Coordinates of C-alpha atoms in Angstrom, one line a residue:
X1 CA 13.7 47.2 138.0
X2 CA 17.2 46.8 137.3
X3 CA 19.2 44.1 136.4
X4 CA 22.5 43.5 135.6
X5 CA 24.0 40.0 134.5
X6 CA 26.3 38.1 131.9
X7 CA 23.1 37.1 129.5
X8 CA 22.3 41.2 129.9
X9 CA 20.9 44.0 131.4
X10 CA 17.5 45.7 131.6
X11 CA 17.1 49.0 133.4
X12 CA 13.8 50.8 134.2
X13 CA 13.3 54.6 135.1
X14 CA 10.4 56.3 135.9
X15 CA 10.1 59.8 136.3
X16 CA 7.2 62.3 135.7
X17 CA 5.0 59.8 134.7
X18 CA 6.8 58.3 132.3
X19 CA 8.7 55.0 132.3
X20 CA 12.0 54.7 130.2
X21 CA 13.1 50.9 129.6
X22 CA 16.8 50.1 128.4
X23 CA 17.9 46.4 127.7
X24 CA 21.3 45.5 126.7
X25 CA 23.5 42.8 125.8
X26 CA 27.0 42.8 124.6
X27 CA 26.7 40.8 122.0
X28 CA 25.0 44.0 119.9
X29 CA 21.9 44.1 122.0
X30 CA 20.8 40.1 120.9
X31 CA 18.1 38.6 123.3
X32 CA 18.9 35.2 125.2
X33 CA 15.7 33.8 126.3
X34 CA 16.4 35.3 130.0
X35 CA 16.3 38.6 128.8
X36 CA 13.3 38.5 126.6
X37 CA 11.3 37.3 129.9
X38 CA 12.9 40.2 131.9
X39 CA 11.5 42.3 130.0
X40 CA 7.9 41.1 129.0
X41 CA 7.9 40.7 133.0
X42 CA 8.7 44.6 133.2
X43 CA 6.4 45.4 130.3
X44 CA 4.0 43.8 132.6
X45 CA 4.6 45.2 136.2
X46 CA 4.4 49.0 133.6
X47 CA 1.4 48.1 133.0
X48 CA -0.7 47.4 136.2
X49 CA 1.2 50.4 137.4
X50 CA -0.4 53.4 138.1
X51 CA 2.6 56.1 138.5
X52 CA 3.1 55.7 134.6
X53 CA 1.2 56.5 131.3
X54 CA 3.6 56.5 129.1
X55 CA 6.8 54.0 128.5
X56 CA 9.7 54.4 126.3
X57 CA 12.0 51.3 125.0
X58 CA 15.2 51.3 124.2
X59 CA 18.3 50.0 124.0
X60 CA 21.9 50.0 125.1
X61 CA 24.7 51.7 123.7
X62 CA 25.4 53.7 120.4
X63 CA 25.7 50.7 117.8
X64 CA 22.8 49.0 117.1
X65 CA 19.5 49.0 118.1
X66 CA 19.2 45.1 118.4
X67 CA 20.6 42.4 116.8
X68 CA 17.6 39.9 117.6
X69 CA 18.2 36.5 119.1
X70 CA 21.3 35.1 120.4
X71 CA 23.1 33.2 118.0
X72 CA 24.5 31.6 121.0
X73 CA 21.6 30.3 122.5
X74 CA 20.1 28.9 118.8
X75 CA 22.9 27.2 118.4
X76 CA 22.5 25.0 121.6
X77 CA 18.7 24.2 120.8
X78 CA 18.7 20.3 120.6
X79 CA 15.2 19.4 120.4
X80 CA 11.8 20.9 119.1
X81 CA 10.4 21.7 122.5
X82 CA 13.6 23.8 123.4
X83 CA 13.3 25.4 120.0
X84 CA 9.6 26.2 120.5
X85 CA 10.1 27.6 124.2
X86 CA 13.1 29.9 122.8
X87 CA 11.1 31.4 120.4
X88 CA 7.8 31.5 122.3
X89 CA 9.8 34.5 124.6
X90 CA 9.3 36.8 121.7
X91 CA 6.1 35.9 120.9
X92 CA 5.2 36.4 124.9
X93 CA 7.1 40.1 124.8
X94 CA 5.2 41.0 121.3
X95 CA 1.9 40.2 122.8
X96 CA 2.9 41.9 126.6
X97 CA 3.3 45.1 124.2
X98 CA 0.5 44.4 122.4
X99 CA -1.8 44.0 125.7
X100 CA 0.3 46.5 127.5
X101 CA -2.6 49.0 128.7
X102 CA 0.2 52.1 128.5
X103 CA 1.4 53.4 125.1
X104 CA 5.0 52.2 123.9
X105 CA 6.9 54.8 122.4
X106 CA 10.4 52.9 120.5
X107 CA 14.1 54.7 120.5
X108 CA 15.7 53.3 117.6
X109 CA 19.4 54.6 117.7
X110 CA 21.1 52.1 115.6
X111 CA 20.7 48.7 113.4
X112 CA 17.8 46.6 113.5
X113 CA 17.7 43.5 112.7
X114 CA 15.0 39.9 112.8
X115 CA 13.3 39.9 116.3
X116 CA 14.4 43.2 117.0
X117 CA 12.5 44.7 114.0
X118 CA 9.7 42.6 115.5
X119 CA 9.9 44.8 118.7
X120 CA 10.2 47.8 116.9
X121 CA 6.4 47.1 115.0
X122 CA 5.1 46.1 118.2
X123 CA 5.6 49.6 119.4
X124 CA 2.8 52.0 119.1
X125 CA 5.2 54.9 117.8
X126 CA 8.6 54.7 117.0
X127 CA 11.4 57.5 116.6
X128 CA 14.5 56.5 114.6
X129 CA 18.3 58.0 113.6
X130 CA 19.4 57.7 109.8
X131 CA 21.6 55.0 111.6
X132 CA 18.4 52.8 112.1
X133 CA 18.9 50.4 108.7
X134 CA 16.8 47.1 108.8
X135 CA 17.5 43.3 108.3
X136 CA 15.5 40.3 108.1
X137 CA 18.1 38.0 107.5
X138 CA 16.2 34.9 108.7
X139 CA 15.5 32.4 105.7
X140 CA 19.7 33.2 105.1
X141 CA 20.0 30.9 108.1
X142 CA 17.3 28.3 107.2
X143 CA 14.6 29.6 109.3
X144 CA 12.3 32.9 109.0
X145 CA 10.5 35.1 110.7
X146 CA 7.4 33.7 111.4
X147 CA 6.7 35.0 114.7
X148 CA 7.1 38.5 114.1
X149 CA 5.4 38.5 110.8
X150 CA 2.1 39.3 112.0
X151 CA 3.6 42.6 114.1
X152 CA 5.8 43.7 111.3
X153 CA 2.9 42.9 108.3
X154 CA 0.4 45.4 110.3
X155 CA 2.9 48.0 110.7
X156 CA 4.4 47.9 107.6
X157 CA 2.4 46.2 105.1
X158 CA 2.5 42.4 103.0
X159 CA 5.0 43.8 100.5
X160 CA 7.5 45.2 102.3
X161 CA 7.6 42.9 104.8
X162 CA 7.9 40.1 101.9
X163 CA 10.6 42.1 100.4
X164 CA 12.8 42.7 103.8
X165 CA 11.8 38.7 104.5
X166 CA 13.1 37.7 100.8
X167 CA 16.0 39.9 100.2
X168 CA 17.8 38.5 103.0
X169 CA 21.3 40.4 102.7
X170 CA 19.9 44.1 102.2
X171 CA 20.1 46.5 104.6
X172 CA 16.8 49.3 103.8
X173 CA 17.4 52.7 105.2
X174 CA 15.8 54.6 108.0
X175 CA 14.0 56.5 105.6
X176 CA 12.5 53.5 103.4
X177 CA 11.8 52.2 106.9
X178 CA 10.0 55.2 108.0
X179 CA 7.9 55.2 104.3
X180 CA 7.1 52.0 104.8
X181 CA 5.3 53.0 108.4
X182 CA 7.8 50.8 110.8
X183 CA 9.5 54.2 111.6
X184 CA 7.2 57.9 112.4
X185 CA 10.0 60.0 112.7
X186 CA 13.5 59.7 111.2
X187 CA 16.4 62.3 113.0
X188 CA 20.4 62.8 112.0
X189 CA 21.5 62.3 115.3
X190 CA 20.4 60.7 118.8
X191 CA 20.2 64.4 120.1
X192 CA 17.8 65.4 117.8
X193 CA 15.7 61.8 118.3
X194 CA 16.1 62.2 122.2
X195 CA 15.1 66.2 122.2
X196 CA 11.7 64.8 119.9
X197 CA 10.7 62.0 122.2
X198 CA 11.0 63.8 125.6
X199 CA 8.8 66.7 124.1
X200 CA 6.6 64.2 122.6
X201 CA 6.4 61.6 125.8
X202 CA 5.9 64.9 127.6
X203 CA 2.8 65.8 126.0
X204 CA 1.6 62.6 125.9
X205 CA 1.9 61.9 129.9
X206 CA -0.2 65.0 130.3
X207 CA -2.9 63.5 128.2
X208 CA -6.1 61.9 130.0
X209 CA -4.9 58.3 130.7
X210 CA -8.3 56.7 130.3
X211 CA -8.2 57.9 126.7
X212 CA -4.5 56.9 125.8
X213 CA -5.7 53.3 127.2
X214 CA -9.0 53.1 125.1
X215 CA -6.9 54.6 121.8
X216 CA -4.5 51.6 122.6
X217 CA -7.3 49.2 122.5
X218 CA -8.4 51.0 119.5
X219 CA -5.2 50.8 118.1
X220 CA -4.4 47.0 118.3
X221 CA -8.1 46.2 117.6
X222 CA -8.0 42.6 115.7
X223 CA -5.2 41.2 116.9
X224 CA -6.7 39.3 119.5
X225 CA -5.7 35.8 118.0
X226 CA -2.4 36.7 118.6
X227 CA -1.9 35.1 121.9
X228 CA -2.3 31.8 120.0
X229 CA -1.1 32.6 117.0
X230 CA 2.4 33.3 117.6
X231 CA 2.8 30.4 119.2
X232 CA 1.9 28.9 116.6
X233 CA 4.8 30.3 114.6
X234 CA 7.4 30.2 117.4
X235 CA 6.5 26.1 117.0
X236 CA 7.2 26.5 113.4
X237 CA 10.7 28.0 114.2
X238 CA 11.6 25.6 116.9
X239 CA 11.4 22.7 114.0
X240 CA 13.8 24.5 111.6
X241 CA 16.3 26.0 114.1
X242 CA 17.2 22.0 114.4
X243 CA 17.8 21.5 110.5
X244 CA 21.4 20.7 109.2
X245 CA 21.1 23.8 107.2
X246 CA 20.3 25.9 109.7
X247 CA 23.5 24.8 112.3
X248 CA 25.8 25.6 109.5
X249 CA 24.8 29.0 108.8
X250 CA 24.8 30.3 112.2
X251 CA 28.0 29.2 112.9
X252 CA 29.1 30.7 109.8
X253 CA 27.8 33.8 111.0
X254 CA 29.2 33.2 114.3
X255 CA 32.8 33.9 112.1

């Protein structure tokens, strides 16, 4: 697949049994809702797809990894169902990973920050640059984020999520990151973190598929209420994105 437009781009290669994934977006790699269901549709056509075993996501670019959702599109929410729907798309990519029957291998060259961390924990292994700092800068704009909680709290654990969710303005390293379990590996530069994951996506396309899809199942074992569950929270969302509060910040971040 590939697809390029003004709300972004998503480009899929597949080669040697493995399928590399890039999405960008100009405005530092932020997800309108359009782009979020590109690519939970191409983590779903990956797959049912029997010419790859392996997938690697990532993003556009040399700045940062993702900036989450488009500031843009928040601000025009105007009612709860339009707020719910917006923030459903990540819940529906987060559980596509989560089902996905091929493992997801994350390329984290730059900056993460709210729904993109949220992609990054619903990867199954994720390489990282020192560049790779992390934000969740969500309950600074009157919301919070309560639809990738449940990704980033089985990746990284209650308390650090609680402290990222709480301390709203701090950047934490790649390495406290990588301590925490969000990141595996942690490399100066993108040529290291490239040289790491071809060797390691290599290795793992050789592998039996039949036994990388029943460790994935093993691997995301009790998460199963997550189809509903998400939604839940993206509902939760929707209702605050609409507050007073929450209109002011983000056009004050908009500045």
């Amino acid at each position: 697949m590939n697809t390029q437009e003004t709300k972004g781009s998503l480009l899929t290669i597949i080669e040697n049994k493995i399928a590399t994934v890039e999405f960008g977006h100009p405005a530092s790699n932020s997800f309108p809702r359009s782009l979020l269901d590109s690519l939970t549709a191409e983590i779903n056509s990956l797959s049912v797809n029997d010419a790859v075993v392996i997938i690697i996501l990532k993003s556009k670019g040399t700045a940062a990894f993702c900036a989450g959702a488009s500031f843009d599109e928040l601000l025009a929410v105007s009612n709860e169902q339009e707020g719910m729907e917006f923030f459903s798309g990540f819940a529906h990519l987060i559980n596509a990973m989560r089902q996905c029957s091929k493992l997801i291998i994350g390329r984290v060259h730059g900056k993460a920050v709210g729904g993109g961390i949220g992609i990054v924990a619903a990867c199954d292994y994720v390489f990282a640059t020192d560049n790779a700092a992390v934000k969740l800068s969500e309950l600074a704009i009157g919301i919070g984020p309560f639809v990738i909680e449940p990704a980033v709290s089985r990746k990284m654990g209650t308390t650090a999520m609680t402290e990222m969710t709480l301390n709203t303005h701090q950047w934490k390293s790649a390495a406290w990151a990588q301590e925490k379990g969000l990141y595996a590996e942690v490399f100066e530069n993108s040529e290291l973190l490239d040289a790491a994951i071809a060797d390691f996506a290599s290795k793992l396309a050789s592998y039996n598929p039949e036994a990388l899809f029943e460790m994935k199942k093993v691997i995301w074992e009790g998460t199963e209420n997550w189809e509903s569950l998400l939604l839940e929270r993206a509902a939760i969302t929707g209702q605050l994105v609409l507050s007073d509060f929450t209109k002011k910040a983000l056009e004050q971040f908009k500045k």
